[in-house]
PDB file of C-alpha atoms in Angstrom:
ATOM      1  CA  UNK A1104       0.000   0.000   0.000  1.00  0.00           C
ATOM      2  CA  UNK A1105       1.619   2.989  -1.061  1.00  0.00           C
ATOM      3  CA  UNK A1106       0.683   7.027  -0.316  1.00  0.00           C
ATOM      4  CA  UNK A1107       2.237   9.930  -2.479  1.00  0.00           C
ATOM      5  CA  UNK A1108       3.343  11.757   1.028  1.00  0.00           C
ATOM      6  CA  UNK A1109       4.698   8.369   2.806  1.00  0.00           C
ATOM      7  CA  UNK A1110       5.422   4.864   1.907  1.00  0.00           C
ATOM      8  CA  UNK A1111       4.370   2.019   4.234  1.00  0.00           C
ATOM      9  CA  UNK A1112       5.474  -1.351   3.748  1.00  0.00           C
ATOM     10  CA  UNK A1113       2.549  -3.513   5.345  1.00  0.00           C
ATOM     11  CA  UNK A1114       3.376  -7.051   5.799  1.00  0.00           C
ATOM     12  CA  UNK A1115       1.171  -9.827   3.451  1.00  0.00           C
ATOM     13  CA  UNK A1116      -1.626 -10.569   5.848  1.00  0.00           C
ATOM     14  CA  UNK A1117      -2.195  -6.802   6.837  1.00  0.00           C
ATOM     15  CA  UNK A1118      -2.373  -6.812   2.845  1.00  0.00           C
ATOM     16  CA  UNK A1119      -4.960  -9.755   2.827  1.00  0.00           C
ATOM     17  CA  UNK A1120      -7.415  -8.008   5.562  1.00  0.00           C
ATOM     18  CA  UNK A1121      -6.893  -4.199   3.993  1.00  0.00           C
ATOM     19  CA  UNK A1122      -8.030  -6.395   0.453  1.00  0.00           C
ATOM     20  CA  UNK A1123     -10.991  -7.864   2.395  1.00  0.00           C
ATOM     21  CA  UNK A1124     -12.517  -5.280   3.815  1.00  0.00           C
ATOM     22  CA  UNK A1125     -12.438  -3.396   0.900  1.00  0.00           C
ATOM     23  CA  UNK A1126     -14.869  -5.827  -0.985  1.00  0.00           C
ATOM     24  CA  UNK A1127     -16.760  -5.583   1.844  1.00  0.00           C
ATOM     25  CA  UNK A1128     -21.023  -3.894   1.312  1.00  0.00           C
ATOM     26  CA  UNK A1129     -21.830  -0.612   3.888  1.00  0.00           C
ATOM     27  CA  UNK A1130     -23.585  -3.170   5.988  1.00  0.00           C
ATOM     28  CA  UNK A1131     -21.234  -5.981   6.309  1.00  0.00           C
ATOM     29  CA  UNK A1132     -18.703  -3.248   7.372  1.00  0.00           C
ATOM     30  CA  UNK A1133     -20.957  -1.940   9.830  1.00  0.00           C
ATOM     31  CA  UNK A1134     -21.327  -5.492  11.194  1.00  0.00           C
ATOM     32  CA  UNK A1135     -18.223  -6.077  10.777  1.00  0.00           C
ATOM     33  CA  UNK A1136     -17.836  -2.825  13.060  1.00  0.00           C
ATOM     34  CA  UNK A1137     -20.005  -3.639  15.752  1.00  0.00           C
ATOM     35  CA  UNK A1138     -18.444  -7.776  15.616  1.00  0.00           C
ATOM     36  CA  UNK A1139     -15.415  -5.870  16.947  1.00  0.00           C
ATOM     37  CA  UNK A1140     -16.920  -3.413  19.291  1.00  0.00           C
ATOM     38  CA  UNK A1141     -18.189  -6.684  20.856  1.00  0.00           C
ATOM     39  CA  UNK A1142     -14.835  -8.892  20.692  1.00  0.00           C
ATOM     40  CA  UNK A1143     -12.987  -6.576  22.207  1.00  0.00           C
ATOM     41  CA  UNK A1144     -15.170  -4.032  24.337  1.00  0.00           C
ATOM     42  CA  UNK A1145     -14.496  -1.108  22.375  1.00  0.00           C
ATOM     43  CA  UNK A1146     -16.720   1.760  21.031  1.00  0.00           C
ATOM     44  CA  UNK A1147     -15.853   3.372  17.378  1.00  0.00           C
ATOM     45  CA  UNK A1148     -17.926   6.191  17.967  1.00  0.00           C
ATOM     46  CA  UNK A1149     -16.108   9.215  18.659  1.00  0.00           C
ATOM     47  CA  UNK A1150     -16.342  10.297  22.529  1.00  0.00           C
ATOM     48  CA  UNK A1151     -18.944  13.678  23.098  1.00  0.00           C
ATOM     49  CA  UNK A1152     -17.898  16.206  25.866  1.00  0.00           C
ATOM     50  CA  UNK A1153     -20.223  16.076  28.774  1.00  0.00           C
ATOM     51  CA  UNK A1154     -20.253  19.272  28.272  1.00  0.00           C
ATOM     52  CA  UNK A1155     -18.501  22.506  27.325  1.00  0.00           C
ATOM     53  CA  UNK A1156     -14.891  23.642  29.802  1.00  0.00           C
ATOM     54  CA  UNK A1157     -16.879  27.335  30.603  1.00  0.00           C
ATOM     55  CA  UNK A1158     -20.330  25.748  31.164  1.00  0.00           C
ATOM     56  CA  UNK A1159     -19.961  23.490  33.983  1.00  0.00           C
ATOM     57  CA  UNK A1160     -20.939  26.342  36.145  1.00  0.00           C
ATOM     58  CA  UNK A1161     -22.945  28.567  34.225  1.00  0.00           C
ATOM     59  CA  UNK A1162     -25.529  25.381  34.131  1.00  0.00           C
ATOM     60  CA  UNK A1163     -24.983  23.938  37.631  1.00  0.00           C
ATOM     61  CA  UNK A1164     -28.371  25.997  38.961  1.00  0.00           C
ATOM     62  CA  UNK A1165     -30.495  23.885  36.381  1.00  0.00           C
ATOM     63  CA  UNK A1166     -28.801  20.375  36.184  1.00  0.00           C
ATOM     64  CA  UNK A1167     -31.549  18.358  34.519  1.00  0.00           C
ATOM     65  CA  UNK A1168     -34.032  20.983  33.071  1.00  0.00           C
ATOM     66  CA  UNK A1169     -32.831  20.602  29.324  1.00  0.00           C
ATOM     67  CA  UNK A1170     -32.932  17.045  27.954  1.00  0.00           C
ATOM     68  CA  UNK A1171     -30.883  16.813  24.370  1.00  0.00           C
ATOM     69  CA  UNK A1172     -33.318  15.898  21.808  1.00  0.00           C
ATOM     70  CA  UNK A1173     -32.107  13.159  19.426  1.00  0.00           C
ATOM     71  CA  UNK A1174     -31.002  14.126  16.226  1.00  0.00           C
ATOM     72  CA  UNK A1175     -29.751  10.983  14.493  1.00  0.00           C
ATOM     73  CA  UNK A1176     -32.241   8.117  14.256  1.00  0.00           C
ATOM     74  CA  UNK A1177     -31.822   4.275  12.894  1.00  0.00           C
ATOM     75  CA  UNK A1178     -34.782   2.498  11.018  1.00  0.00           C
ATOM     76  CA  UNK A1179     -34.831  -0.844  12.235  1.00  0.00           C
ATOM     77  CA  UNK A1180     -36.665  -3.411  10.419  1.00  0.00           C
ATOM     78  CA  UNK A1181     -38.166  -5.724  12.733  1.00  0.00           C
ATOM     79  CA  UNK A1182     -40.404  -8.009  10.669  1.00  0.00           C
ATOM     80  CA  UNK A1183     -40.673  -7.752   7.055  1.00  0.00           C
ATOM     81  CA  UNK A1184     -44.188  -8.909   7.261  1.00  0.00           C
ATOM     82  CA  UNK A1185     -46.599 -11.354   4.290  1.00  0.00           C
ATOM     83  CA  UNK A1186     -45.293  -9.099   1.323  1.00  0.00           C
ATOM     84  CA  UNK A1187     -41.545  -9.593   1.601  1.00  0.00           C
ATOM     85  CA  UNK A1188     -41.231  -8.661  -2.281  1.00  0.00           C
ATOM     86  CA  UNK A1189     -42.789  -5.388  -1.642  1.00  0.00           C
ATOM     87  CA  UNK A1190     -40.204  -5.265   1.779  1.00  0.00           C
ATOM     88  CA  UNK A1191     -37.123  -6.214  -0.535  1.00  0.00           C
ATOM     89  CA  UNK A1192     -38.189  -3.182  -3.460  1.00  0.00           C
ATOM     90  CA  UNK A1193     -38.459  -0.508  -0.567  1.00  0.00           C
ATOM     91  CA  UNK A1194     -35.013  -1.577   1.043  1.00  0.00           C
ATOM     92  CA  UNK A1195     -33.359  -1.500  -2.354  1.00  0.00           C
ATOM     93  CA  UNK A1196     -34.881   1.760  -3.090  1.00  0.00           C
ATOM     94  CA  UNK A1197     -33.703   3.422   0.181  1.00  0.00           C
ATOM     95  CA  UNK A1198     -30.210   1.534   0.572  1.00  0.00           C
ATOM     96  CA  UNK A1199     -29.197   1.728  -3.645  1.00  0.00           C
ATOM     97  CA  UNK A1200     -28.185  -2.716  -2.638  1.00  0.00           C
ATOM     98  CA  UNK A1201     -28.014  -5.284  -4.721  1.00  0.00           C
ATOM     99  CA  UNK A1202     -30.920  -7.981  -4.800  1.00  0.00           C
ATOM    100  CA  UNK A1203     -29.276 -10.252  -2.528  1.00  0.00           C
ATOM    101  CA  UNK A1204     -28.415  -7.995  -0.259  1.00  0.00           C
ATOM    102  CA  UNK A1205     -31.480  -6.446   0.149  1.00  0.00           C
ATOM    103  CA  UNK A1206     -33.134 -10.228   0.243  1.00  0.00           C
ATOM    104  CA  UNK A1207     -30.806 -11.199   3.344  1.00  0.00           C
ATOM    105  CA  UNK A1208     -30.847  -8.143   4.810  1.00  0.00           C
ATOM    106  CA  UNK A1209     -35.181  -8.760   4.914  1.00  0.00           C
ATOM    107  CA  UNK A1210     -34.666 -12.498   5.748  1.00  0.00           C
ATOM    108  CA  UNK A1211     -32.247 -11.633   8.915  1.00  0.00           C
ATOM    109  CA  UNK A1212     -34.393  -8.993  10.344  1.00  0.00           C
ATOM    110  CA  UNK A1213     -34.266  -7.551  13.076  1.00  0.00           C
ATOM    111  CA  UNK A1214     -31.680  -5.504  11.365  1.00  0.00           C
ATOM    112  CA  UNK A1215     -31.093  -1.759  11.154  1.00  0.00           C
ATOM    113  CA  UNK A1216     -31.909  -0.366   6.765  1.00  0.00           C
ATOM    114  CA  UNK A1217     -30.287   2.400   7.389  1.00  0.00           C
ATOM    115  CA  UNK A1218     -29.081   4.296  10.051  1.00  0.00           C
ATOM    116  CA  UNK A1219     -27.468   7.894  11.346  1.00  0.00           C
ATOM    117  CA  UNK A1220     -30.435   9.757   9.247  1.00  0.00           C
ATOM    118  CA  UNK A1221     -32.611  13.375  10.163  1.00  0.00           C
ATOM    119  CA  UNK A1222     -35.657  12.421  12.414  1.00  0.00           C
ATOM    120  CA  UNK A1223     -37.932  13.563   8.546  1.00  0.00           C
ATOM    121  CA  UNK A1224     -35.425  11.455   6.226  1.00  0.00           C
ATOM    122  CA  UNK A1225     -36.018   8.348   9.081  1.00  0.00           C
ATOM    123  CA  UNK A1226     -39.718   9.032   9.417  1.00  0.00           C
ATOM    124  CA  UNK A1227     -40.687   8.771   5.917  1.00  0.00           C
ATOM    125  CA  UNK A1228     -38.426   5.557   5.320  1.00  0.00           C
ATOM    126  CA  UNK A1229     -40.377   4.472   8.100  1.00  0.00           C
ATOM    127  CA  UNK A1230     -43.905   5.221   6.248  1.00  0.00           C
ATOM    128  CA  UNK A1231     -42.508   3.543   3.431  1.00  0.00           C
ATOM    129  CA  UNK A1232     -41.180   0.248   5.159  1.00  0.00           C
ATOM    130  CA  UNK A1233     -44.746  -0.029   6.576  1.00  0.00           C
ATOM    131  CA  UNK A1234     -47.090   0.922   3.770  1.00  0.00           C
ATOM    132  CA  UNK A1235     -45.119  -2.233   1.924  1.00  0.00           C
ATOM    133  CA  UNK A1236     -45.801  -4.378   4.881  1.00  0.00           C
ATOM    134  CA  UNK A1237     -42.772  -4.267   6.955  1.00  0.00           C
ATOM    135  CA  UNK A1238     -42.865  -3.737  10.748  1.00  0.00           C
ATOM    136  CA  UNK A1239     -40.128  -1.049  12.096  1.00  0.00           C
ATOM    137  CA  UNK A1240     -38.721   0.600  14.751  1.00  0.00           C
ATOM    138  CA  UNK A1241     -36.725   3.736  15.036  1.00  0.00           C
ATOM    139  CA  UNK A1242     -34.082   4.445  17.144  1.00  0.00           C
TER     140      UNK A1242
END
């Protein structure tokens, strides 16, 4: 693997795994991701400050009042339902996969579609999901 600033001289099976991974679909590296997270007790997600250095005592008085409203949601499909065909055409649609993947993505539910997405963008995937059957849950 070479870089036009640096040269790095990876031995053969850091080779093999850099190859893998890169034939690897959005959602087999994202369970790929969380396979690891698992293993070895790790998060990927990058850590969030509690809060600001200056506002730990500007805030102290009202500890509590304001609740962060979620911003990023995940549609999970939790049953894909009689009409599976209907299921698979929605899932391709939304996710641009392949047939297959789509069709094992259905068949292995519960499994998120798609996920870090606006609360609108996740709501009307959800509407979509169910008006072709499917049974989902956001998160």
């Amino acid at each position: 693997m070479t870089d036009a600033k640096t040269e790095v001289k990876l031995d053969q099976k850091l080779e093999q795994i850099i190859k893998s991974v890169e034939d690897l679909t959005v959602l087999e590296l994202s369970d790929l991701v969380k396979a690891l997270e698992d293993k070895f007790g790790v998060s990927a997600a990058m850590p969030i400050m509690a809060a600001a250095p200056g506002a730990a005592g500007a805030g102290a008085g009202t500890a509590g009042a304001a609740v962060e409203e979620k911003t990023a949601f995940s549609v999970i499909l939790t049953n894909a339902g009689g009409n599976k065909i209907s299921v698979i055409k929605e899932v391709r649609a939304a996710t641009n996969l392949g047939l297959k993947e789509a069709k094992d993505l259905v068949d292995s539910a519960p499994k998120p579609v798609k996920e870090n997405l606006p609360k609108a963008e996740a709501e009307e995937l959800k509407k979509k999901l169910e008006a072709a059957g499917a049974t989902i849950e956001l998160k």
